[in-house]
PDB file of C-alpha atoms in Angstrom:
ATOM      1  CA  MET P 283      33.350 -47.266  21.941  1.00 40.00           C
ATOM      2  CA  THR P 284      34.175 -43.568  21.604  1.00 41.00           C
ATOM      3  CA  ALA P 285      31.828 -41.682  19.214  1.00 41.00           C
ATOM      4  CA  SER P 286      33.222 -40.363  15.989  1.00 39.00           C
ATOM      5  CA  PRO P 287      33.506 -36.656  15.553  1.00 39.00           C
ATOM      6  CA  ILE P 288      30.942 -34.610  13.601  1.00 36.00           C
ATOM      7  CA  LEU P 289      30.979 -35.467   9.903  1.00 42.00           C
ATOM      8  CA  ILE P 290      33.115 -32.861   7.933  1.00 40.00           C
ATOM      9  CA  ARG P 291      33.177 -33.242   4.191  1.00 44.00           C
ATOM     10  CA  PRO P 292      35.748 -31.379   2.096  1.00 47.00           C
ATOM     11  CA  THR P 293      34.504 -28.475  -0.146  1.00 43.00           C
ATOM     12  CA  PRO P 294      35.672 -29.213  -3.620  1.00 41.00           C
ATOM     13  CA  THR P 295      38.384 -26.804  -4.825  1.00 39.00           C
ATOM     14  CA  THR P 296      38.701 -25.294  -8.251  1.00 35.00           C
ATOM     15  CA  SER P 297      41.746 -27.533  -9.013  1.00 37.00           C
ATOM     16  CA  THR P 298      41.491 -30.073 -11.760  1.00 36.00           C
ATOM     17  CA  SER P 299      43.328 -33.265 -12.089  1.00 39.00           C
ATOM     18  CA  ALA P 300      45.315 -31.736 -14.984  1.00 41.00           C
ATOM     19  CA  SER P 301      46.630 -28.986 -12.672  1.00 53.00           C
ATOM     20  CA  ALA P 302      47.227 -31.142  -9.651  1.00 61.00           C
ATOM     21  CA  ASP P 303      50.747 -31.845  -8.593  1.00 90.00           C
ATOM     22  CA  GLY P 304      50.467 -33.783  -5.320  1.00 94.00           C
ATOM     23  CA  VAL P 305      48.825 -36.661  -3.518  1.00 96.00           C
ATOM     24  CA  PHE P 306      48.126 -36.635   0.249  1.00 95.00           C
ATOM     25  CA  SER P 307      47.841 -39.769   2.385  1.00 97.00           C
ATOM     26  CA  ILE P 308      47.505 -40.939   5.957  1.00 97.00           C
ATOM     27  CA  ASP P 309      48.835 -44.293   7.162  1.00 97.00           C
ATOM     28  CA  LEU P 310      45.945 -44.990   9.473  1.00 97.00           C
ATOM     29  CA  GLU P 311      47.252 -46.811  12.493  1.00 96.00           C
ATOM     30  CA  ASP P 312      47.061 -46.283  16.268  1.00 94.00           C
ATOM     31  CA  PHE P 313      50.432 -45.204  17.643  1.00 92.00           C
ATOM     32  CA  SER P 314      49.639 -46.501  21.285  1.00 89.00           C
ATOM     33  CA  GLN P 315      48.343 -49.768  20.130  1.00 91.00           C
ATOM     34  CA  LEU P 316      51.397 -50.456  17.807  1.00 92.00           C
ATOM     35  CA  THR P 317      54.052 -49.424  20.300  1.00 90.00           C
ATOM     36  CA  CYS P 318      52.527 -51.689  22.971  1.00 90.00           C
ATOM     37  CA  ARG P 319      52.090 -54.648  20.554  1.00 92.00           C
ATOM     38  CA  ASP P 320      55.641 -54.357  19.158  1.00 90.00           C
ATOM     39  CA  ALA P 321      57.295 -53.817  22.581  1.00 88.00           C
ATOM     40  CA  THR P 322      55.368 -56.464  24.589  1.00 90.00           C
ATOM     41  CA  GLY P 323      53.453 -58.714  22.203  1.00 90.00           C
ATOM     42  CA  TYR P 324      50.168 -57.575  23.919  1.00 90.00           C
ATOM     43  CA  LEU P 325      47.593 -56.013  21.634  1.00 89.00           C
ATOM     44  CA  PRO P 326      45.424 -53.478  23.485  1.00 89.00           C
ATOM     45  CA  GLU P 327      42.297 -51.880  22.181  1.00 90.00           C
ATOM     46  CA  CYS P 328      42.657 -48.645  20.177  1.00 90.00           C
ATOM     47  CA  SER P 329      43.337 -45.625  22.345  1.00 89.00           C
ATOM     48  CA  ALA P 330      40.945 -42.636  22.681  1.00 89.00           C
ATOM     49  CA  ASP P 331      43.780 -40.533  21.325  1.00 92.00           C
ATOM     50  CA  LEU P 332      42.975 -41.770  17.827  1.00 95.00           C
ATOM     51  CA  ASP P 333      39.600 -39.864  17.780  1.00 95.00           C
ATOM     52  CA  ARG P 334      41.249 -36.641  18.744  1.00 95.00           C
ATOM     53  CA  GLN P 335      43.940 -37.109  16.075  1.00 96.00           C
ATOM     54  CA  ILE P 336      41.429 -38.025  13.191  1.00 97.00           C
ATOM     55  CA  ASP P 337      39.266 -35.019  14.186  1.00 97.00           C
ATOM     56  CA  VAL P 338      42.345 -32.632  13.664  1.00 96.00           C
ATOM     57  CA  ILE P 339      43.161 -34.229  10.224  1.00 97.00           C
ATOM     58  CA  LEU P 340      39.602 -34.196   8.933  1.00 97.00           C
ATOM     59  CA  LYS P 341      38.928 -30.663   9.931  1.00 97.00           C
ATOM     60  CA  LEU P 342      42.269 -29.579   8.297  1.00 96.00           C
ATOM     61  CA  LEU P 343      41.549 -31.287   5.053  1.00 97.00           C
ATOM     62  CA  ALA P 344      37.892 -29.970   4.945  1.00 97.00           C
ATOM     63  CA  GLU P 345      39.063 -26.387   5.628  1.00 96.00           C
ATOM     64  CA  HIS P 346      41.151 -26.651   2.410  1.00 96.00           C
ATOM     65  CA  GLY P 347      38.737 -28.823   0.348  1.00 95.00           C
ATOM     66  CA  ILE P 348      41.174 -31.662   0.046  1.00 95.00           C
ATOM     67  CA  SER P 349      40.374 -35.404  -0.274  1.00 96.00           C
ATOM     68  CA  GLY P 350      43.052 -37.631   0.956  1.00 97.00           C
ATOM     69  CA  THR P 351      43.842 -41.338   0.863  1.00 98.00           C
ATOM     70  CA  PHE P 352      43.813 -43.232   4.171  1.00 98.00           C
ATOM     71  CA  PHE P 353      45.975 -46.428   4.059  1.00 98.00           C
ATOM     72  CA  SER P 354      43.983 -48.193   6.817  1.00 98.00           C
ATOM     73  CA  LEU P 355      45.308 -51.073   9.060  1.00 97.00           C
ATOM     74  CA  GLY P 356      43.074 -54.046   9.402  1.00 96.00           C
ATOM     75  CA  MET P 357      43.810 -54.475  13.113  1.00 94.00           C
ATOM     76  CA  LEU P 358      42.548 -50.957  13.648  1.00 95.00           C
ATOM     77  CA  ALA P 359      39.524 -51.286  11.344  1.00 96.00           C
ATOM     78  CA  SER P 360      38.408 -54.467  13.073  1.00 95.00           C
ATOM     79  CA  ARG P 361      38.209 -52.608  16.381  1.00 94.00           C
ATOM     80  CA  ARG P 362      36.998 -49.216  15.206  1.00 96.00           C
ATOM     81  CA  PRO P 363      35.020 -49.669  12.007  1.00 97.00           C
ATOM     82  CA  ASP P 364      33.183 -46.454  12.894  1.00 97.00           C
ATOM     83  CA  ILE P 365      36.403 -44.485  12.171  1.00 97.00           C
ATOM     84  CA  ILE P 366      36.867 -46.150   8.743  1.00 98.00           C
ATOM     85  CA  ARG P 367      33.255 -45.452   7.984  1.00 97.00           C
ATOM     86  CA  HIS P 368      33.415 -41.867   9.091  1.00 97.00           C
ATOM     87  CA  ILE P 369      36.517 -41.099   7.078  1.00 98.00           C
ATOM     88  CA  HIS P 370      34.919 -42.632   3.999  1.00 98.00           C
ATOM     89  CA  GLN P 371      31.620 -40.762   4.460  1.00 97.00           C
ATOM     90  CA  ALA P 372      33.634 -37.531   4.799  1.00 97.00           C
ATOM     91  CA  GLY P 373      34.751 -37.926   1.135  1.00 96.00           C
ATOM     92  CA  HIS P 374      38.235 -39.558   1.505  1.00 98.00           C
ATOM     93  CA  GLU P 375      39.582 -42.694  -0.118  1.00 98.00           C
ATOM     94  CA  ILE P 376      40.086 -45.808   1.875  1.00 98.00           C
ATOM     95  CA  ALA P 377      43.029 -48.075   0.947  1.00 98.00           C
ATOM     96  CA  SER P 378      44.774 -50.865   2.606  1.00 98.00           C
ATOM     97  CA  HIS P 379      47.796 -50.929   4.911  1.00 98.00           C
ATOM     98  CA  GLY P 380      47.545 -54.668   5.443  1.00 97.00           C
ATOM     99  CA  SER P 381      46.119 -56.381   8.378  1.00 97.00           C
ATOM    100  CA  GLN P 382      48.736 -56.861  11.177  1.00 95.00           C
ATOM    101  CA  HIS P 383      51.355 -54.257  10.376  1.00 95.00           C
ATOM    102  CA  ARG P 384      53.909 -56.933   9.528  1.00 95.00           C
ATOM    103  CA  LYS P 385      56.689 -56.145   7.059  1.00 95.00           C
ATOM    104  CA  ALA P 386      55.990 -57.583   3.666  1.00 96.00           C
ATOM    105  CA  SER P 387      59.615 -58.350   3.248  1.00 94.00           C
ATOM    106  CA  THR P 388      59.418 -60.886   6.200  1.00 95.00           C
ATOM    107  CA  GLN P 389      56.425 -62.772   4.856  1.00 97.00           C
ATOM    108  CA  THR P 390      56.125 -65.583   2.494  1.00 97.00           C
ATOM    109  CA  ARG P 391      53.926 -65.129  -0.610  1.00 97.00           C
ATOM    110  CA  ALA P 392      51.083 -67.041   0.978  1.00 98.00           C
ATOM    111  CA  GLU P 393      51.400 -65.003   4.265  1.00 98.00           C
ATOM    112  CA  PHE P 394      51.418 -61.752   2.394  1.00 98.00           C
ATOM    113  CA  ALA P 395      48.373 -62.753   0.319  1.00 98.00           C
ATOM    114  CA  ALA P 396      46.449 -63.701   3.468  1.00 98.00           C
ATOM    115  CA  ASP P 397      47.407 -60.574   5.248  1.00 98.00           C
ATOM    116  CA  VAL P 398      46.313 -58.166   2.471  1.00 98.00           C
ATOM    117  CA  GLY P 399      43.300 -60.307   1.495  1.00 98.00           C
ATOM    118  CA  GLU P 400      42.005 -60.219   5.045  1.00 98.00           C
ATOM    119  CA  SER P 401      42.376 -56.343   5.207  1.00 98.00           C
ATOM    120  CA  LEU P 402      40.612 -55.929   1.838  1.00 98.00           C
ATOM    121  CA  LYS P 403      37.575 -57.924   2.861  1.00 98.00           C
ATOM    122  CA  LEU P 404      37.327 -56.230   6.151  1.00 98.00           C
ATOM    123  CA  LEU P 405      37.573 -52.709   4.702  1.00 98.00           C
ATOM    124  CA  GLN P 406      35.299 -53.420   1.741  1.00 98.00           C
ATOM    125  CA  ASP P 407      32.690 -54.749   4.144  1.00 98.00           C
ATOM    126  CA  ILE P 408      32.903 -51.624   6.193  1.00 98.00           C
ATOM    127  CA  ILE P 409      32.643 -49.030   3.366  1.00 98.00           C
ATOM    128  CA  GLN P 410      30.591 -51.214   1.012  1.00 97.00           C
ATOM    129  CA  ALA P 411      32.906 -50.047  -1.808  1.00 97.00           C
ATOM    130  CA  PRO P 412      36.037 -51.441  -3.664  1.00 96.00           C
ATOM    131  CA  VAL P 413      39.391 -50.898  -2.113  1.00 98.00           C
ATOM    132  CA  LEU P 414      41.922 -50.347  -4.915  1.00 97.00           C
ATOM    133  CA  GLY P 415      45.207 -49.278  -3.213  1.00 98.00           C
ATOM    134  CA  TYR P 416      47.833 -50.707  -0.863  1.00 98.00           C
ATOM    135  CA  ARG P 417      50.797 -49.461   1.057  1.00 97.00           C
ATOM    136  CA  ALA P 418      53.174 -51.946   2.900  1.00 97.00           C
ATOM    137  CA  PRO P 419      53.984 -51.283   6.556  1.00 96.00           C
ATOM    138  CA  VAL P 420      57.492 -49.678   6.769  1.00 93.00           C
ATOM    139  CA  PHE P 421      57.585 -49.387   2.887  1.00 94.00           C
ATOM    140  CA  SER P 422      58.665 -53.001   2.902  1.00 94.00           C
ATOM    141  CA  ILE P 423      58.339 -53.904  -0.756  1.00 95.00           C
ATOM    142  CA  VAL P 424      62.006 -53.945  -1.667  1.00 94.00           C
ATOM    143  CA  ARG P 425      64.220 -55.412  -4.331  1.00 91.00           C
ATOM    144  CA  ASP P 426      64.012 -58.959  -2.901  1.00 91.00           C
ATOM    145  CA  ASN P 427      60.229 -59.205  -2.815  1.00 94.00           C
ATOM    146  CA  LEU P 428      58.887 -57.319  -5.931  1.00 94.00           C
ATOM    147  CA  TRP P 429      56.826 -60.449  -6.350  1.00 95.00           C
ATOM    148  CA  ALA P 430      54.501 -58.771  -3.813  1.00 97.00           C
ATOM    149  CA  LEU P 431      53.222 -56.535  -6.730  1.00 97.00           C
ATOM    150  CA  GLU P 432      52.076 -59.682  -8.492  1.00 96.00           C
ATOM    151  CA  VAL P 433      50.117 -60.747  -5.389  1.00 97.00           C
ATOM    152  CA  LEU P 434      48.510 -57.433  -5.051  1.00 98.00           C
ATOM    153  CA  ALA P 435      47.319 -57.452  -8.701  1.00 97.00           C
ATOM    154  CA  GLU P 436      45.926 -60.992  -8.169  1.00 97.00           C
ATOM    155  CA  LEU P 437      43.865 -59.621  -5.281  1.00 97.00           C
ATOM    156  CA  GLY P 438      42.447 -56.847  -7.358  1.00 97.00           C
ATOM    157  CA  ILE P 439      44.740 -54.000  -6.239  1.00 98.00           C
ATOM    158  CA  VAL P 440      44.967 -51.323  -8.942  1.00 98.00           C
ATOM    159  CA  TYR P 441      47.943 -49.280  -7.402  1.00 98.00           C
ATOM    160  CA  ASP P 442      50.619 -49.708  -4.789  1.00 98.00           C
ATOM    161  CA  SER P 443      52.613 -46.907  -2.974  1.00 97.00           C
ATOM    162  CA  SER P 444      55.166 -48.810  -1.053  1.00 96.00           C
ATOM    163  CA  ILE P 445      58.491 -48.108  -2.700  1.00 94.00           C
ATOM    164  CA  PHE P 446      61.041 -45.464  -1.816  1.00 89.00           C
ATOM    165  CA  PRO P 447      63.164 -44.911  -4.966  1.00 88.00           C
ATOM    166  CA  MET P 448      66.428 -44.748  -2.954  1.00 80.00           C
ATOM    167  CA  ARG P 449      68.140 -47.063  -0.534  1.00 78.00           C
ATOM    168  CA  LEU P 450      67.570 -46.251   3.127  1.00 76.00           C
ATOM    169  CA  ARG P 451      68.598 -48.302   6.202  1.00 75.00           C
ATOM    170  CA  ARG P 452      65.320 -50.254   6.489  1.00 77.00           C
ATOM    171  CA  TYR P 453      63.715 -49.898   3.054  1.00 83.00           C
ATOM    172  CA  GLY P 454      63.965 -48.470  -0.451  1.00 85.00           C
ATOM    173  CA  ILE P 455      65.185 -49.653  -3.872  1.00 89.00           C
ATOM    174  CA  ALA P 456      68.193 -47.620  -5.173  1.00 86.00           C
ATOM    175  CA  GLY P 457      67.583 -46.597  -8.856  1.00 85.00           C
ATOM    176  CA  PHE P 458      63.887 -47.376  -8.921  1.00 91.00           C
ATOM    177  CA  ASP P 459      61.929 -44.985 -11.325  1.00 91.00           C
ATOM    178  CA  PRO P 460      60.697 -42.210  -9.085  1.00 91.00           C
ATOM    179  CA  MET P 461      57.692 -41.328 -11.328  1.00 93.00           C
ATOM    180  CA  PRO P 462      54.247 -43.028 -11.068  1.00 96.00           C
ATOM    181  CA  ARG P 463      54.317 -45.787 -13.635  1.00 96.00           C
ATOM    182  CA  ARG P 464      52.099 -48.560 -14.916  1.00 97.00           C
ATOM    183  CA  TYR P 465      53.938 -51.860 -14.908  1.00 97.00           C
ATOM    184  CA  ALA P 466      53.344 -55.115 -16.699  1.00 95.00           C
ATOM    185  CA  LEU P 467      53.550 -58.246 -14.414  1.00 93.00           C
ATOM    186  CA  PRO P 468      54.589 -61.735 -15.399  1.00 87.00           C
ATOM    187  CA  ALA P 469      51.054 -63.257 -15.227  1.00 84.00           C
ATOM    188  CA  GLY P 470      49.716 -60.731 -17.754  1.00 89.00           C
ATOM    189  CA  GLN P 471      48.325 -58.326 -15.198  1.00 92.00           C
ATOM    190  CA  SER P 472      49.459 -54.767 -14.504  1.00 95.00           C
ATOM    191  CA  ILE P 473      49.766 -52.444 -11.565  1.00 97.00           C
ATOM    192  CA  VAL P 474      50.403 -48.747 -11.049  1.00 98.00           C
ATOM    193  CA  GLU P 475      53.238 -48.020  -8.697  1.00 97.00           C
ATOM    194  CA  ILE P 476      53.324 -44.546  -7.020  1.00 97.00           C
ATOM    195  CA  PRO P 477      56.687 -44.141  -5.347  1.00 95.00           C
ATOM    196  CA  LEU P 478      57.305 -41.877  -2.403  1.00 93.00           C
ATOM    197  CA  VAL P 479      58.921 -38.755  -3.398  1.00 90.00           C
ATOM    198  CA  SER P 480      62.665 -37.990  -2.810  1.00 85.00           C
ATOM    199  CA  TRP P 481      64.779 -35.014  -3.718  1.00 86.00           C
ATOM    200  CA  GLN P 482      67.908 -35.616  -5.639  1.00 80.00           C
ATOM    201  CA  VAL P 483      70.603 -33.060  -4.827  1.00 81.00           C
ATOM    202  CA  GLY P 484      73.874 -33.822  -6.729  1.00 77.00           C
ATOM    203  CA  ARG P 485      74.409 -37.518  -6.299  1.00 76.00           C
ATOM    204  CA  ARG P 486      72.381 -37.739  -3.048  1.00 79.00           C
ATOM    205  CA  HIS P 487      68.687 -38.551  -2.663  1.00 79.00           C
ATOM    206  CA  LEU P 488      67.034 -36.942   0.289  1.00 80.00           C
ATOM    207  CA  PRO P 489      63.692 -38.431   1.617  1.00 82.00           C
ATOM    208  CA  ILE P 490      61.151 -35.721   2.123  1.00 85.00           C
ATOM    209  CA  ALA P 491      57.839 -37.545   1.594  1.00 85.00           C
ATOM    210  CA  GLY P 492      56.493 -37.292   5.236  1.00 87.00           C
ATOM    211  CA  GLY P 493      56.568 -38.843   8.568  1.00 87.00           C
ATOM    212  CA  GLY P 494      59.682 -38.237  10.568  1.00 86.00           C
ATOM    213  CA  TYR P 495      61.397 -36.702   7.587  1.00 86.00           C
ATOM    214  CA  LEU P 496      58.775 -33.992   7.311  1.00 88.00           C
ATOM    215  CA  ARG P 497      58.669 -33.639  11.016  1.00 89.00           C
ATOM    216  CA  LEU P 498      62.403 -32.948  11.479  1.00 89.00           C
ATOM    217  CA  MET P 499      63.111 -30.765   8.526  1.00 89.00           C
ATOM    218  CA  PRO P 500      62.780 -26.958   8.698  1.00 91.00           C
ATOM    219  CA  GLN P 501      59.908 -25.463   6.765  1.00 91.00           C
ATOM    220  CA  TRP P 502      62.213 -23.445   4.624  1.00 93.00           C
ATOM    221  CA  PHE P 503      63.939 -26.691   3.577  1.00 91.00           C
ATOM    222  CA  MET P 504      60.544 -28.269   2.705  1.00 91.00           C
ATOM    223  CA  ARG P 505      59.657 -25.214   0.481  1.00 92.00           C
ATOM    224  CA  THR P 506      62.922 -25.380  -1.227  1.00 92.00           C
ATOM    225  CA  ALA P 507      62.611 -29.107  -1.951  1.00 91.00           C
ATOM    226  CA  ILE P 508      59.020 -28.607  -3.289  1.00 92.00           C
ATOM    227  CA  ASP P 509      60.229 -25.800  -5.584  1.00 91.00           C
ATOM    228  CA  ALA P 510      63.025 -28.017  -6.937  1.00 91.00           C
ATOM    229  CA  LEU P 511      60.680 -31.030  -7.457  1.00 90.00           C
ATOM    230  CA  ARG P 512      58.131 -29.007  -9.284  1.00 90.00           C
ATOM    231  CA  ALA P 513      60.897 -27.658 -11.596  1.00 88.00           C
ATOM    232  CA  GLN P 514      61.588 -31.409 -12.305  1.00 87.00           C
ATOM    233  CA  GLN P 515      57.898 -32.107 -12.873  1.00 88.00           C
ATOM    234  CA  ARG P 516      57.897 -34.628 -10.048  1.00 89.00           C
ATOM    235  CA  TRP P 517      54.673 -35.733  -8.247  1.00 93.00           C
ATOM    236  CA  LEU P 518      54.661 -34.657  -4.588  1.00 93.00           C
ATOM    237  CA  THR P 519      53.667 -37.927  -2.927  1.00 93.00           C
ATOM    238  CA  PHE P 520      53.135 -37.322   0.784  1.00 92.00           C
ATOM    239  CA  TYR P 521      52.290 -39.535   3.756  1.00 94.00           C
ATOM    240  CA  LEU P 522      51.732 -38.814   7.452  1.00 95.00           C
ATOM    241  CA  HIS P 523      50.269 -40.708  10.488  1.00 96.00           C
ATOM    242  CA  PRO P 524      47.447 -39.732  12.866  1.00 96.00           C
ATOM    243  CA  TYR P 525      49.764 -39.343  15.945  1.00 95.00           C
ATOM    244  CA  GLU P 526      51.697 -36.571  14.204  1.00 95.00           C
ATOM    245  CA  PHE P 527      48.705 -34.378  14.346  1.00 95.00           C
ATOM    246  CA  ASP P 528      47.856 -34.914  18.057  1.00 93.00           C
ATOM    247  CA  PRO P 529      47.587 -31.570  19.956  1.00 90.00           C
ATOM    248  CA  GLN P 530      48.551 -33.394  23.094  1.00 92.00           C
ATOM    249  CA  PRO P 531      52.027 -34.949  23.920  1.00 91.00           C
ATOM    250  CA  LEU P 532      52.500 -38.490  22.880  1.00 88.00           C
ATOM    251  CA  ASP P 533      53.266 -41.308  25.405  1.00 89.00           C
ATOM    252  CA  VAL P 534      54.685 -44.533  23.945  1.00 87.00           C
ATOM    253  CA  ALA P 535      53.557 -46.522  27.055  1.00 87.00           C
ATOM    254  CA  ARG P 536      50.079 -45.097  27.400  1.00 86.00           C
ATOM    255  CA  SER P 537      48.475 -48.420  26.356  1.00 87.00           C
ATOM    256  CA  PHE P 538      50.859 -50.731  28.318  1.00 89.00           C
ATOM    257  CA  PRO P 539      49.186 -52.987  30.900  1.00 87.00           C
ATOM    258  CA  GLU P 540      50.354 -52.675  34.553  1.00 83.00           C
ATOM    259  CA  HIS P 541      52.268 -55.935  34.517  1.00 85.00           C
ATOM    260  CA  LEU P 542      54.266 -54.888  31.354  1.00 86.00           C
ATOM    261  CA  ARG P 543      55.274 -51.348  32.407  1.00 87.00           C
ATOM    262  CA  MET P 544      58.189 -49.829  30.516  1.00 87.00           C
ATOM    263  CA  PRO P 545      61.189 -48.613  32.492  1.00 89.00           C
ATOM    264  CA  ALA P 546      60.844 -44.924  33.229  1.00 91.00           C
ATOM    265  CA  ALA P 547      64.211 -43.955  31.659  1.00 93.00           C
ATOM    266  CA  LYS P 548      63.357 -45.717  28.334  1.00 91.00           C
ATOM    267  CA  ARG P 549      59.871 -44.224  28.381  1.00 90.00           C
ATOM    268  CA  PHE P 550      61.266 -40.772  28.879  1.00 91.00           C
ATOM    269  CA  ALA P 551      63.836 -41.259  26.004  1.00 93.00           C
ATOM    270  CA  LEU P 552      61.324 -42.668  23.446  1.00 89.00           C
ATOM    271  CA  ASN P 553      58.824 -39.950  24.398  1.00 89.00           C
ATOM    272  CA  ALA P 554      61.447 -37.257  23.690  1.00 91.00           C
ATOM    273  CA  LYS P 555      62.244 -38.862  20.358  1.00 88.00           C
ATOM    274  CA  TRP P 556      58.609 -39.126  19.104  1.00 88.00           C
ATOM    275  CA  ASN P 557      57.512 -35.679  20.420  1.00 88.00           C
ATOM    276  CA  LEU P 558      60.571 -33.870  18.899  1.00 88.00           C
ATOM    277  CA  ARG P 559      59.421 -31.180  16.506  1.00 88.00           C
ATOM    278  CA  ARG P 560      55.963 -32.865  16.295  1.00 89.00           C
ATOM    279  CA  ARG P 561      54.199 -29.617  16.695  1.00 90.00           C
ATOM    280  CA  SER P 562      55.776 -28.394  13.466  1.00 91.00           C
ATOM    281  CA  ILE P 563      53.662 -30.832  11.404  1.00 94.00           C
ATOM    282  CA  VAL P 564      50.264 -29.030  11.377  1.00 95.00           C
ATOM    283  CA  PRO P 565      51.739 -25.678  10.277  1.00 94.00           C
ATOM    284  CA  LYS P 566      53.703 -27.475   7.606  1.00 94.00           C
ATOM    285  CA  VAL P 567      50.647 -29.437   6.422  1.00 95.00           C
ATOM    286  CA  GLN P 568      48.665 -26.167   6.464  1.00 95.00           C
ATOM    287  CA  TRP P 569      51.215 -24.614   4.083  1.00 94.00           C
ATOM    288  CA  LEU P 570      51.154 -27.779   1.805  1.00 94.00           C
ATOM    289  CA  CYS P 571      47.340 -27.616   1.653  1.00 94.00           C
ATOM    290  CA  ARG P 572      47.539 -23.917   0.513  1.00 93.00           C
ATOM    291  CA  HIS P 573      50.186 -24.435  -1.995  1.00 92.00           C
ATOM    292  CA  VAL P 574      49.846 -27.929  -3.436  1.00 93.00           C
ATOM    293  CA  ARG P 575      46.980 -29.144  -5.558  1.00 93.00           C
ATOM    294  CA  PHE P 576      46.152 -32.610  -4.276  1.00 95.00           C
ATOM    295  CA  LEU P 577      44.471 -35.627  -5.755  1.00 93.00           C
ATOM    296  CA  THR P 578      43.775 -38.923  -4.005  1.00 96.00           C
ATOM    297  CA  TYR P 579      46.134 -41.626  -4.824  1.00 97.00           C
ATOM    298  CA  GLY P 580      43.335 -43.442  -6.571  1.00 97.00           C
ATOM    299  CA  GLU P 581      42.658 -40.451  -8.778  1.00 96.00           C
ATOM    300  CA  LEU P 582      46.403 -40.371  -9.751  1.00 96.00           C
ATOM    301  CA  ALA P 583      46.410 -44.142 -10.372  1.00 97.00           C
ATOM    302  CA  ARG P 584      43.415 -43.824 -12.836  1.00 96.00           C
ATOM    303  CA  ARG P 585      45.237 -40.867 -14.577  1.00 95.00           C
ATOM    304  CA  VAL P 586      48.321 -43.121 -14.949  1.00 96.00           C
ATOM    305  CA  GLN P 587      46.248 -45.971 -16.333  1.00 95.00           C
ATOM    306  CA  SER P 588      44.580 -43.838 -18.894  1.00 94.00           C
ATOM    307  CA  GLU P 589      47.680 -42.056 -20.094  1.00 94.00           C
ATOM    308  CA  GLN P 590      50.518 -44.666 -19.943  1.00 93.00           C
ATOM    309  CA  THR P 591      51.021 -48.044 -21.622  1.00 93.00           C
ATOM    310  CA  CYS P 592      52.529 -50.827 -19.556  1.00 94.00           C
ATOM    311  CA  ARG P 593      56.222 -50.974 -19.248  1.00 94.00           C
ATOM    312  CA  PRO P 594      58.399 -53.936 -17.859  1.00 91.00           C
ATOM    313  CA  LEU P 595      58.778 -54.100 -14.247  1.00 87.00           C
ATOM    314  CA  PRO P 596      62.396 -53.729 -13.261  1.00 76.00           C
ATOM    315  CA  LEU P 597      63.842 -57.017 -12.141  1.00 66.00           C
ATOM    316  CA  PRO P 598      66.183 -57.375  -9.206  1.00 58.00           C
ATOM    317  CA  ALA P 599      69.799 -57.051 -10.103  1.00 56.00           C
TER     318      ALA P 599
END
């Protein structure tokens, strides 16, 4: 097992929750592990790349005194509990990303409950503290499976951040309220939903919340969008992944076993896709850390709970 980097704890900033306007998160998963599993069915151990990536993220956040939320995958945590523990001890919030990185929209209610429940038990055992937040892999809580929010509340989840308030090819709910809200659920429980931010320009919604969207957009466009969203008093809800911070080139087939080697042409094409403009991420995040006052997702959820009464959850059309 690779040793964790030196503990770096954020220095608190002078920002208060009243003045904050953003929340920062990492979807904590191992790029090499997932690309191998999804392409071949073989699940390798976590790669050594992950330690280098986490080191960059923690140093960057500590430099700016920011505590983030790490939506942590169970299949990673079970193999590298030291990473989860290290992030938690560095002052960041640990939340759940499920266990096996399976889309919530492809699972039955029982399968979804088992996947999330397994991750919660594992993460809480590692950090010896409650885990109160969840984000579905591939933002896969959509119009047809809003029942997933009921399951999350039954499992003790206080907030979810899985919904894009616009329709995209693989996910999203067109017309969903883009603001963090506290929703009443059918069984008498409630949950806070913190949607991913999008920018409405005319009749179009543009996804800018992070990941590939943030990687590919020019920095001037990101700044323009943030100025517009602030004018609308929108929360800036960002997400990124560890691999996007890697100072070394990504290789989609790094973890493939010899007998399952990827064809060279396909490997080249996929590596070109995933490395495209990836080096633009750290400068953009540096700018965000200097110009956005961040809370954790859990802090924002507690603020919503204290300030809002429950409203009905929008039902599928």
